[in-house]
Short mmCIF file of C-alpha atoms and ligand atoms in Angstrom, two decimals:
data_model
loop_
_atom_site.label_atom_id
_atom_site.label_comp_id
_atom_site.label_asym_id
_atom_site.label_seq_id
_atom_site.Cartn_x
_atom_site.Cartn_y
_atom_site.Cartn_z
CA MET A 1 0.16 -0.05 -0.67
CA ASN A 2 2.68 2.51 0.42
CA LYS A 3 3.85 3.92 -2.50
CA THR A 4 7.84 5.15 -0.97
CA LYS A 5 8.25 1.59 0.21
CA MET A 6 9.69 -0.03 -2.03
CA ASP A 7 8.98 -3.70 -2.72
CA THR A 8 11.83 -6.00 -4.40
CA GLN A 9 10.25 -9.43 -3.72
CA LEU A 10 7.81 -11.18 -7.15
CA TYR A 11 4.36 -12.22 -6.12
CA ASP A 12 2.94 -15.27 -8.58
CA PHE A 13 -0.86 -14.34 -8.71
CA GLY A 14 -2.30 -10.51 -8.68
CA MET A 15 -6.38 -10.01 -8.04
CA ILE A 16 -7.96 -7.12 -9.08
CA GLY A 17 -10.94 -6.35 -6.99
CA LEU A 18 -10.63 -6.39 -2.77
CA GLY A 19 -14.66 -7.08 -2.31
CA THR A 20 -15.23 -10.18 -0.36
CA MET A 21 -14.98 -12.99 -3.19
CA GLY A 22 -11.94 -11.15 -4.05
CA ARG A 23 -10.08 -10.76 -0.89
CA ASN A 24 -11.01 -14.22 0.07
CA PHE A 25 -9.98 -16.16 -3.26
CA LEU A 26 -6.60 -14.12 -2.42
CA LEU A 27 -6.25 -15.29 1.40
CA ASN A 28 -7.56 -18.97 -0.09
CA VAL A 29 -4.24 -18.86 -2.35
CA ALA A 30 -1.99 -17.60 0.16
CA ASP A 31 -3.34 -20.44 1.98
CA HIS A 32 -1.74 -22.84 -0.63
CA GLY A 33 1.96 -21.21 -0.24
CA PHE A 34 1.61 -18.90 -3.37
CA SER A 35 2.35 -15.32 -2.74
CA ALA A 36 0.21 -12.75 -3.92
CA VAL A 37 -1.23 -9.22 -4.53
CA GLY A 38 -4.48 -7.54 -4.42
CA LEU A 39 -5.31 -4.16 -6.04
CA ASP A 40 -7.89 -2.04 -5.02
CA LYS A 41 -8.44 1.80 -5.80
CA ASP A 42 -10.14 1.85 -2.57
CA ASP A 43 -7.83 2.17 -0.01
CA GLU A 44 -9.94 0.87 3.26
CA LYS A 45 -10.26 -2.47 1.02
CA ALA A 46 -6.58 -3.05 0.12
CA ARG A 47 -5.50 -1.71 3.55
CA LEU A 48 -8.55 -5.08 5.11
CA LEU A 49 -6.66 -7.82 2.90
CA GLU A 50 -3.04 -6.88 4.46
CA GLN A 51 -4.78 -6.81 8.00
CA GLU A 52 -6.20 -10.20 6.83
CA ALA A 53 -3.67 -11.69 5.54
CA GLY A 54 -1.64 -12.23 8.89
CA PHE A 55 1.64 -14.51 8.39
CA ARG A 56 0.49 -15.02 4.51
CA LYS A 57 2.89 -13.35 1.90
CA ILE A 58 -0.11 -10.73 0.71
CA LYS A 59 -0.44 -7.70 -0.07
CA GLY A 60 -2.50 -4.75 -0.71
CA ALA A 61 -1.93 -2.09 -3.43
CA THR A 62 -4.45 0.55 -4.98
CA GLU A 63 -2.01 1.93 -8.09
CA THR A 64 -2.58 0.08 -11.42
CA SER A 65 1.24 0.14 -12.08
CA ASP A 66 2.24 -0.84 -8.38
CA PHE A 67 0.54 -3.62 -8.91
CA VAL A 68 1.87 -4.48 -11.98
CA GLN A 69 5.53 -4.03 -10.87
CA LEU A 70 4.82 -6.57 -7.43
CA LEU A 71 4.25 -9.47 -9.86
CA ALA A 72 6.57 -12.54 -11.29
CA LYS A 73 6.60 -12.22 -15.13
CA PRO A 74 4.71 -13.25 -17.06
CA ARG A 75 1.89 -11.74 -14.93
CA LYS A 76 -0.80 -13.41 -13.52
CA ILE A 77 -3.55 -11.60 -12.86
CA MET A 78 -7.55 -12.32 -12.11
CA LEU A 79 -10.25 -10.30 -11.89
CA LEU A 80 -12.70 -10.32 -9.45
CA VAL A 81 -15.35 -6.90 -10.04
CA PRO A 82 -18.99 -6.94 -11.16
CA ALA A 83 -19.60 -8.35 -14.84
CA GLY A 84 -20.09 -5.89 -17.50
CA GLN A 85 -18.48 -2.83 -18.14
CA VAL A 86 -16.80 -2.50 -14.96
CA VAL A 87 -14.42 -5.32 -16.46
CA ASP A 88 -13.39 -3.08 -19.90
CA ILE A 89 -12.60 -0.79 -17.65
CA VAL A 90 -10.29 -2.46 -15.26
CA ILE A 91 -8.63 -3.55 -18.60
CA GLU A 92 -8.08 -0.42 -19.94
CA ASP A 93 -7.02 0.50 -16.87
CA LEU A 94 -3.85 -2.68 -16.62
CA LEU A 95 -3.15 -2.86 -20.73
CA PRO A 96 -0.75 0.10 -20.30
CA HIS A 97 1.43 -1.26 -18.00
CA LEU A 98 1.55 -4.93 -19.45
CA GLU A 99 3.57 -7.04 -21.21
CA GLU A 100 3.33 -9.60 -24.27
CA GLY A 101 2.61 -13.16 -21.91
CA ASP A 102 1.22 -11.85 -19.77
CA LEU A 103 -2.41 -13.42 -18.35
CA VAL A 104 -5.54 -11.46 -17.56
CA ILE A 105 -8.28 -13.78 -15.82
CA ASP A 106 -11.40 -12.48 -15.63
CA GLY A 107 -13.46 -14.59 -12.61
CA GLY A 108 -16.83 -12.97 -12.26
CA ASN A 109 -20.10 -13.75 -13.68
CA SER A 110 -19.35 -12.24 -17.61
CA PHE A 111 -21.73 -13.10 -20.40
CA TYR A 112 -20.03 -15.87 -22.39
CA GLU A 113 -20.12 -12.87 -25.45
CA ASP A 114 -17.90 -10.58 -23.79
CA THR A 115 -15.84 -13.14 -22.67
CA ASN A 116 -15.11 -13.84 -26.70
CA ARG A 117 -15.05 -10.61 -27.75
CA ARG A 118 -12.32 -9.52 -25.17
CA GLU A 119 -9.72 -12.54 -25.29
CA ALA A 120 -10.17 -11.45 -28.98
CA TYR A 121 -9.16 -7.69 -28.02
CA LEU A 122 -6.17 -9.17 -25.42
CA LYS A 123 -4.62 -11.49 -28.30
CA GLU A 124 -4.36 -8.22 -30.99
CA LYS A 125 -2.15 -7.36 -27.90
CA GLY A 126 -0.15 -10.21 -27.23
CA ILE A 127 -2.08 -10.41 -23.90
CA HIS A 128 -3.26 -13.60 -22.71
CA PHE A 129 -6.94 -13.95 -21.56
CA LEU A 130 -8.86 -16.74 -19.45
CA GLY A 131 -12.95 -16.74 -18.79
CA ILE A 132 -13.18 -18.88 -15.57
CA GLY A 133 -16.19 -19.58 -13.87
CA VAL A 134 -15.93 -19.86 -10.07
CA SER A 135 -19.12 -21.03 -7.87
CA GLY A 136 -19.17 -21.13 -4.12
CA GLY A 137 -19.85 -18.02 -3.20
CA SER A 138 -18.09 -16.15 -0.81
CA LYS A 139 -17.07 -19.05 1.85
CA GLY A 140 -16.47 -20.77 -1.76
CA ALA A 141 -13.80 -18.53 -2.47
CA ARG A 142 -12.00 -18.17 0.70
CA PHE A 143 -12.20 -22.23 1.23
CA GLY A 144 -12.00 -24.46 -2.10
CA PRO A 145 -14.86 -22.61 -5.12
CA SER A 146 -15.19 -24.95 -8.06
CA ILE A 147 -14.06 -23.53 -10.62
CA MET A 148 -15.11 -23.72 -14.31
CA PRO A 149 -11.88 -22.01 -16.63
CA GLY A 150 -12.22 -21.40 -20.63
CA GLY A 151 -9.47 -19.97 -22.83
CA GLU A 152 -6.41 -20.88 -24.96
CA GLU A 153 -5.11 -23.84 -22.83
CA ASP A 154 -1.57 -22.89 -22.76
CA ALA A 155 -2.39 -19.84 -21.01
CA TYR A 156 -4.63 -22.04 -18.35
CA GLU A 157 -1.40 -23.75 -18.05
CA LEU A 158 0.03 -20.81 -16.14
CA VAL A 159 -2.50 -21.40 -13.36
CA ARG A 160 -3.66 -24.41 -13.49
CA PRO A 161 -1.44 -25.13 -10.12
CA ILE A 162 -2.88 -22.27 -8.26
CA MET A 163 -6.48 -23.04 -9.86
CA GLU A 164 -6.12 -26.71 -8.28
CA ALA A 165 -4.48 -25.84 -4.48
CA VAL A 166 -7.49 -23.63 -4.11
CA SER A 167 -10.35 -25.28 -5.08
CA ALA A 168 -12.34 -27.82 -3.12
CA LYS A 169 -11.81 -31.23 -3.52
CA VAL A 170 -13.66 -34.52 -3.98
CA ASN A 171 -11.74 -37.54 -2.81
CA GLY A 172 -8.56 -35.12 -3.40
CA VAL A 173 -9.40 -34.72 -6.68
CA PRO A 174 -9.80 -30.50 -7.98
CA CYS A 175 -13.05 -29.61 -9.00
CA VAL A 176 -11.08 -27.57 -11.91
CA ALA A 177 -10.48 -28.62 -14.67
CA TYR A 178 -9.98 -26.94 -18.04
CA LEU A 179 -13.49 -27.24 -20.50
CA GLY A 180 -12.74 -26.12 -23.52
CA LYS A 181 -11.89 -22.48 -26.10
CA THR A 182 -12.67 -19.24 -25.96
CA SER A 183 -16.08 -18.62 -23.53
CA SER A 184 -16.73 -22.38 -22.35
CA GLY A 185 -15.79 -21.26 -19.18
CA ASN A 186 -18.54 -18.82 -18.02
CA TYR A 187 -20.63 -19.88 -20.59
CA VAL A 188 -20.84 -23.46 -18.01
CA LYS A 189 -20.99 -21.08 -15.21
CA MET A 190 -24.07 -19.42 -16.61
CA VAL A 191 -25.42 -22.65 -16.99
CA HIS A 192 -24.68 -23.58 -13.97
CA ASN A 193 -26.72 -20.43 -12.28
CA GLY A 194 -29.40 -21.56 -14.49
CA ILE A 195 -29.69 -25.04 -13.15
CA GLU A 196 -29.14 -23.12 -9.40
CA TYR A 197 -32.65 -20.72 -10.56
CA SER A 198 -34.66 -24.44 -11.20
CA LEU A 199 -33.76 -26.03 -8.36
CA MET A 200 -33.79 -22.80 -5.74
CA GLN A 201 -37.49 -22.92 -7.12
CA LEU A 202 -38.35 -26.39 -6.94
CA ILE A 203 -37.06 -26.29 -3.23
CA ALA A 204 -39.15 -23.39 -2.36
CA GLU A 205 -42.09 -25.03 -4.41
CA ALA A 206 -41.44 -27.85 -1.69
CA TYR A 207 -41.78 -25.56 1.15
CA ASP A 208 -44.99 -24.12 -0.56
CA VAL A 209 -46.73 -27.53 -0.46
CA LEU A 210 -45.21 -28.89 3.13
CA LYS A 211 -45.97 -25.75 4.42
CA ARG A 212 -49.79 -25.32 3.41
CA VAL A 213 -50.74 -28.74 2.31
CA GLY A 214 -49.49 -30.69 5.40
CA GLY A 215 -49.46 -27.64 8.01
CA LEU A 216 -45.83 -28.13 8.93
CA SER A 217 -43.90 -25.25 10.87
CA ASN A 218 -40.77 -23.94 10.51
CA GLN A 219 -38.67 -26.84 13.09
CA GLN A 220 -40.16 -29.67 11.17
CA LEU A 221 -39.37 -28.28 7.81
CA HIS A 222 -36.02 -27.67 9.34
CA THR A 223 -36.15 -31.74 10.55
CA VAL A 224 -37.03 -32.55 6.99
CA PHE A 225 -34.66 -31.36 5.35
CA SER A 226 -32.13 -31.90 7.29
CA ASN A 227 -33.30 -35.68 6.75
CA TRP A 228 -33.71 -35.18 3.33
CA ASN A 229 -29.53 -33.77 3.69
CA GLU A 230 -28.28 -37.17 4.61
CA GLY A 231 -30.65 -39.33 2.02
CA ARG A 232 -30.58 -39.22 -1.79
CA LEU A 233 -31.15 -35.58 -1.96
CA ARG A 234 -27.94 -34.54 -0.30
CA SER A 235 -26.85 -30.72 -1.87
CA PHE A 236 -26.10 -27.72 -0.59
CA LEU A 237 -28.96 -25.96 -1.22
CA ILE A 238 -30.77 -28.93 0.78
CA GLU A 239 -28.27 -28.06 3.93
CA ILE A 240 -28.49 -23.85 3.58
CA THR A 241 -32.26 -24.88 3.20
CA ALA A 242 -32.57 -26.81 5.85
CA GLN A 243 -30.41 -23.52 8.21
CA ILE A 244 -32.34 -21.32 7.05
CA PHE A 245 -35.59 -22.90 8.65
CA ASN A 246 -33.95 -22.79 12.30
CA GLN A 247 -33.19 -19.05 11.98
CA ASN A 248 -34.57 -16.92 14.96
CA ASP A 249 -35.38 -13.47 14.13
CA PRO A 250 -32.54 -11.29 15.12
CA VAL A 251 -34.33 -8.09 15.48
CA ALA A 252 -37.85 -9.75 16.72
CA GLU A 253 -39.74 -12.47 17.51
CA GLY A 254 -40.49 -15.54 15.51
CA ASP A 255 -39.01 -16.80 12.77
CA LEU A 256 -36.36 -15.23 10.09
CA ILE A 257 -38.25 -16.58 6.92
CA ASP A 258 -41.04 -15.04 8.33
CA LYS A 259 -39.95 -11.77 8.09
CA ILE A 260 -38.32 -12.18 4.86
CA LEU A 261 -40.36 -10.18 1.77
CA ASP A 262 -41.17 -12.56 -1.14
CA LYS A 263 -39.87 -11.23 -3.92
CA ALA A 264 -36.30 -12.46 -5.29
CA LYS A 265 -34.56 -10.31 -6.95
CA GLN A 266 -32.03 -11.71 -9.94
CA LYS A 267 -28.68 -10.76 -11.74
CA GLY A 268 -29.28 -12.17 -14.82
CA THR A 269 -27.37 -15.44 -15.22
CA GLY A 270 -30.99 -17.48 -15.25
CA LYS A 271 -32.19 -15.10 -17.98
CA TRP A 272 -28.95 -15.88 -19.91
CA THR A 273 -29.56 -18.80 -20.00
CA SER A 274 -33.36 -19.10 -21.03
CA GLN A 275 -32.54 -16.41 -23.59
CA ASN A 276 -29.72 -18.22 -25.14
CA ALA A 277 -31.72 -21.81 -25.19
CA MET A 278 -34.38 -20.56 -27.40
CA ASP A 279 -31.48 -19.89 -29.18
CA LEU A 280 -29.88 -22.79 -29.70
CA GLY A 281 -33.86 -24.12 -29.96
CA ILE A 282 -33.26 -26.49 -26.45
CA ALA A 283 -35.79 -26.70 -24.35
CA ILE A 284 -35.30 -25.95 -20.57
CA PRO A 285 -38.38 -25.31 -19.35
CA SER A 286 -37.61 -26.09 -15.74
CA ILE A 287 -35.46 -23.16 -15.84
CA ASP A 288 -37.53 -20.44 -17.76
CA ALA A 289 -40.12 -20.87 -15.13
CA ALA A 290 -37.61 -20.37 -12.41
CA VAL A 291 -36.97 -16.96 -13.88
CA SER A 292 -40.23 -16.50 -14.31
CA MET A 293 -40.82 -16.67 -11.26
CA ARG A 294 -38.14 -14.20 -10.10
CA GLY A 295 -40.77 -11.86 -12.20
CA ILE A 296 -43.62 -12.55 -10.80
CA SER A 297 -42.63 -12.55 -6.92
CA SER A 298 -41.02 -8.95 -8.00
CA SER A 299 -44.74 -7.83 -8.75
CA LYS A 300 -45.58 -8.20 -4.80
CA SER A 301 -48.64 -5.79 -4.96
CA GLU A 302 -49.82 -6.78 -8.33
CA ARG A 303 -50.17 -9.72 -6.47
CA GLU A 304 -51.44 -8.80 -3.87
CA ALA A 305 -54.09 -7.01 -5.31
CA ALA A 306 -55.04 -9.76 -7.62
CA GLU A 307 -55.64 -12.16 -4.19
CA ALA A 308 -57.79 -10.08 -3.23
CA PHE A 309 -60.14 -9.65 -6.52
CA PHE A 310 -60.30 -13.60 -6.77
CA ASP A 311 -60.29 -14.47 -3.18
CA LEU A 312 -60.59 -18.41 -3.99
CA GLN A 313 -60.27 -19.86 -1.12
CA LEU A 314 -58.98 -23.34 -2.39
CA SER A 315 -58.31 -26.61 -0.68
CA GLY A 316 -57.61 -30.09 -1.54
CA ALA A 317 -58.32 -33.96 0.13
CA SER A 318 -56.15 -33.81 3.24
CA ILE A 319 -53.20 -36.23 3.29
CA ASP A 320 -51.43 -37.53 6.32
CA GLN A 321 -47.78 -35.71 6.82
CA SER A 322 -45.27 -38.33 6.91
CA ASP A 323 -47.04 -39.58 3.51
CA LEU A 324 -46.75 -35.80 1.40
CA VAL A 325 -43.05 -35.57 2.96
CA VAL A 326 -42.26 -39.26 1.21
CA LEU A 327 -44.27 -37.38 -1.47
CA VAL A 328 -42.81 -34.42 -1.79
CA GLU A 329 -38.92 -36.51 -1.41
CA GLN A 330 -39.48 -37.89 -4.39
CA GLY A 331 -40.81 -35.81 -6.15
CA LEU A 332 -37.92 -33.04 -5.50
CA TYR A 333 -35.20 -35.92 -6.48
CA PHE A 334 -37.55 -36.58 -9.67
CA ALA A 335 -37.39 -32.91 -10.64
CA PHE A 336 -33.69 -32.73 -9.27
CA ILE A 337 -33.22 -35.06 -11.84
CA VAL A 338 -34.70 -33.54 -14.85
CA THR A 339 -33.40 -30.15 -14.01
CA TYR A 340 -29.59 -31.43 -14.45
CA ALA A 341 -31.03 -33.19 -17.64
CA GLN A 342 -32.09 -29.87 -19.82
CA GLY A 343 -28.75 -28.46 -18.46
CA MET A 344 -26.15 -30.77 -19.82
CA ARG A 345 -28.46 -31.37 -22.76
CA LEU A 346 -28.06 -27.20 -23.55
CA LEU A 347 -24.33 -27.61 -22.62
CA ALA A 348 -24.04 -30.27 -25.45
CA GLU A 349 -25.68 -28.10 -27.76
CA ALA A 350 -23.51 -25.03 -26.65
CA SER A 351 -20.47 -27.30 -27.33
CA GLU A 352 -21.77 -28.21 -30.62
CA GLU A 353 -22.64 -24.88 -32.04
CA TYR A 354 -19.85 -23.14 -30.47
CA GLN A 355 -17.25 -25.85 -30.98
CA TYR A 356 -16.19 -25.78 -27.50
CA ASN A 357 -15.76 -29.37 -27.24
CA LEU A 358 -16.90 -29.54 -23.79
CA ASN A 359 -16.30 -32.94 -22.28
CA MET A 360 -19.92 -33.62 -19.84
CA GLU A 361 -17.94 -35.90 -17.51
CA THR A 362 -15.22 -33.38 -16.84
CA ILE A 363 -17.51 -30.69 -15.82
CA SER A 364 -19.63 -33.53 -13.55
CA ARG A 365 -16.72 -33.95 -11.61
CA ILE A 366 -15.99 -30.60 -10.90
CA TRP A 367 -19.20 -29.43 -9.83
CA ARG A 368 -18.97 -32.39 -7.41
CA GLY A 369 -17.66 -30.10 -4.55
CA GLY A 370 -17.38 -26.73 -4.11
CA CYS A 371 -20.22 -25.08 -6.11
CA ILE A 372 -23.31 -23.89 -5.40
CA ILE A 373 -25.24 -27.11 -6.77
CA ARG A 374 -22.73 -29.60 -5.41
CA ALA A 375 -25.14 -32.29 -5.12
CA GLU A 376 -24.73 -36.10 -4.60
CA LEU A 377 -26.40 -36.39 -7.92
CA LEU A 378 -23.50 -35.09 -9.42
CA GLU A 379 -21.49 -38.14 -9.16
CA LEU A 380 -24.00 -40.30 -10.94
CA MET A 381 -24.07 -38.01 -13.79
CA ARG A 382 -20.11 -38.32 -14.49
CA GLN A 383 -20.45 -41.73 -14.18
CA ALA A 384 -23.33 -42.28 -16.58
CA TYR A 385 -21.32 -39.90 -18.65
CA GLN A 386 -18.12 -41.80 -18.06
CA ASN A 387 -20.27 -44.48 -19.61
CA GLU A 388 -21.92 -43.00 -22.30
CA PRO A 389 -19.39 -39.78 -23.44
CA HIS A 390 -21.55 -39.08 -25.80
CA LEU A 391 -25.01 -39.47 -23.91
CA LYS A 392 -27.82 -37.32 -25.43
CA ASN A 393 -29.77 -36.60 -22.45
CA LEU A 394 -29.21 -37.60 -19.00
CA LEU A 395 -33.08 -39.12 -18.80
CA LEU A 396 -31.55 -41.68 -21.65
CA ALA A 397 -28.81 -42.73 -19.11
CA ASP A 398 -30.13 -46.53 -17.24
CA ALA A 399 -28.93 -45.88 -13.88
CA PHE A 400 -31.41 -42.53 -13.92
CA LYS A 401 -34.34 -44.03 -16.19
CA GLU A 402 -35.17 -46.43 -13.01
CA LYS A 403 -34.81 -43.59 -10.45
CA LEU A 404 -37.28 -41.75 -12.75
CA LEU A 405 -39.22 -44.46 -12.83
CA GLU A 406 -40.24 -44.46 -9.80
CA THR A 407 -40.35 -41.49 -8.92
CA HIS A 408 -42.69 -39.50 -11.92
CA LYS A 409 -45.77 -40.99 -10.25
CA ALA A 410 -44.87 -39.19 -6.63
CA THR A 411 -44.27 -36.08 -8.78
CA ARG A 412 -47.37 -36.57 -10.29
CA LEU A 413 -49.95 -36.99 -6.95
CA MET A 414 -47.30 -33.63 -5.85
CA ILE A 415 -48.48 -31.51 -8.63
CA LYS A 416 -52.27 -32.83 -7.95
CA LEU A 417 -51.78 -31.42 -4.33
CA GLY A 418 -51.15 -28.00 -5.96
CA ILE A 419 -53.25 -27.42 -8.12
CA ASP A 420 -56.01 -28.42 -6.17
CA TYR A 421 -54.55 -26.15 -3.85
CA GLY A 422 -54.49 -23.66 -5.85
CA ILE A 423 -50.71 -23.29 -4.98
CA PRO A 424 -48.29 -22.52 -8.42
CA LEU A 425 -46.01 -25.12 -8.78
CA MET A 426 -44.65 -23.84 -12.00
CA GLY A 427 -41.11 -24.94 -12.05
CA PHE A 428 -42.86 -28.49 -11.09
CA THR A 429 -45.06 -28.57 -13.86
CA SER A 430 -41.93 -27.41 -15.87
CA THR A 431 -40.01 -30.52 -15.34
CA LEU A 432 -42.65 -32.85 -15.53
CA ALA A 433 -43.75 -31.74 -18.83
CA TYR A 434 -40.59 -31.66 -19.99
CA PHE A 435 -39.89 -35.96 -19.22
CA ASP A 436 -43.76 -36.21 -20.45
CA ALA A 437 -42.26 -34.68 -23.60
CA TYR A 438 -39.43 -35.09 -24.11
CA ARG A 439 -40.30 -39.66 -23.91
CA THR A 440 -43.56 -38.80 -25.92
CA ALA A 441 -42.62 -40.18 -29.36
CA ARG A 442 -45.73 -37.94 -31.25
CA LEU A 443 -46.52 -34.94 -29.57
CA PRO A 444 -49.37 -32.89 -31.55
CA LEU A 445 -47.42 -30.71 -33.07
CA ASN A 446 -48.18 -32.24 -36.33
CA LEU A 447 -51.60 -30.24 -35.96
CA VAL A 448 -49.37 -27.20 -35.45
CA GLN A 449 -47.74 -28.21 -38.54
CA ALA A 450 -51.27 -28.17 -39.96
CA GLN A 451 -52.17 -25.19 -38.61
CA ARG A 452 -49.10 -23.18 -40.84
CA ASP A 453 -49.65 -24.73 -43.55
CA LEU A 454 -53.06 -23.49 -43.67
CA PHE A 455 -53.03 -19.76 -42.72
CA GLY A 456 -48.88 -19.80 -44.66
CA ALA A 457 -48.84 -22.49 -47.09
CA HIS A 458 -45.52 -22.81 -44.62
CA ASN A 459 -45.51 -26.83 -46.11
CA TYR A 460 -45.06 -29.23 -43.94
CA GLU A 461 -43.71 -33.39 -44.30
CA ARG A 462 -45.64 -37.01 -44.24
CA ILE A 463 -44.96 -39.69 -42.05
CA ASP A 464 -45.36 -42.26 -43.95
CA LEU A 465 -43.99 -40.26 -47.62
CA GLU A 466 -40.83 -38.13 -48.35
CA GLY A 467 -40.43 -34.20 -49.62
CA ILE A 468 -42.69 -31.43 -48.67
CA PHE A 469 -45.81 -31.31 -49.52
CA HIS A 470 -48.44 -28.18 -49.47
CA MET A 471 -52.75 -28.78 -49.04
CA ASN A 472 -54.59 -25.88 -50.87
CA TRP A 473 -56.70 -25.96 -47.91
CA ASP A 474 -59.63 -24.03 -49.59
C1 6PG Y 501 -22.11 -19.11 -7.16
C2 6PG Y 501 -23.34 -18.11 -7.70
C3 6PG Y 501 -23.37 -16.58 -7.24
C4 6PG Y 501 -24.11 -15.51 -7.71
C5 6PG Y 501 -25.10 -16.20 -8.46
C6 6PG Y 501 -27.16 -15.13 -7.39
O1 6PG Y 501 -22.09 -20.30 -8.72
O2 6PG Y 501 -21.70 -19.10 -6.83
O3 6PG Y 501 -23.83 -18.46 -8.51
O4 6PG Y 501 -22.53 -16.99 -9.18
O5 6PG Y 501 -24.98 -15.86 -6.17
O6 6PG Y 501 -24.95 -15.38 -9.32
O7 6PG Y 501 -27.54 -14.94 -8.40
P1 6PG Y 501 -28.77 -14.48 -8.97
O8 6PG Y 501 -28.70 -12.74 -7.83
O9 6PG Y 501 -29.22 -13.56 -10.29
O10 6PG Y 501 -29.48 -14.97 -8.48
#
């Protein structure tokens, strides 16, 4: 921090952006024996870093030129700053100080097309660029995130030892691996977040059913989710859900969950996943539903008015609490599998479209630990892709077939309860509809095709004859 005090030691790794994520990531890097320097124009943040550094080889800087000079060549500089224009501003600020062969890494949730643009731009100047997805929140950054690197493989080699050291480990295996060229890392992270949105929505719907149909208290919900986390649903999101139901309100009587406003915010990665899936023509309705529900949730006052306007008091058959818990567990397990399947299907398509050459087994492997969507299921997915690397859709894997056949009926029963009670299960219904559509050999879209031909002469194909046909419907 002190510009007058010349430091002769050169550091292994640099971080720009010393918010919680950047600072924690840097502390993690230093914990693994690498020396690290952090840059933030906010000198309070740079000071906080040095204060937390303790015995570790860490330095804080507030000037770009000091920061760059402190780094060993080729310099390895990671950015953990908000996605969007800030990334471009930081790159422009850095550029005059960099030399050919230096490496810039964007570790934020950047839009994949921005990563393609930045990589090409920096390549012209002889600077390497990697777009790396980092998942696991601030705790993950500190103690082991899942890391999704994309870009030139040679550039990744420059930081591979650091990334492998700081990542989460599952059975000693690092939750990081080179994924592919250009924006593949950011793309995979985007789909990770889309899956995250869906799993969160499904858990929220499960909560709604347990609470409104079964009358479960927060303490009972805490117990149910804790028990589920000991079984096949074991996952980070189920674990934190159990924890949430056990949290007292710190400022008033009661439980915190009951005081939290039911408007879910979003930063855009789930929406990008849905938008891009539409562009590629791949169905991911579970993720779309989760994005839509965040949208509906934000219109709180409209919903309040509509509740009073319709004043519908719906109810259905009563069901024993323990039977309901079994039903919902099965429904969640079914919907989790079908959600991952949609995300992976999208990744497979994007891999071809953008020539990422993604390896589905590798992705399943690095998602087993550290990230927000880590779950017991990921190891089963990894094995499924190991057995069949070109599996078109995870739903078609033998290991998942059994599980889907065992749980789809419970999902249907759970959805029926939701319909009777008027509980919106947009995530579950979209998920089940995807499954039913995918396993239906003949869909009614022959009629859509006929309609298109009738009003727009758009032609149709036949099931019994080759060629393109048009009917003079008049
Ligand atoms: C992660 C998270 C992280 C972030 C989400 C939140 O993998 O660590 O996904 O990236 O918490 O982007 O997204 P929303 O604000 O859109 O819910």
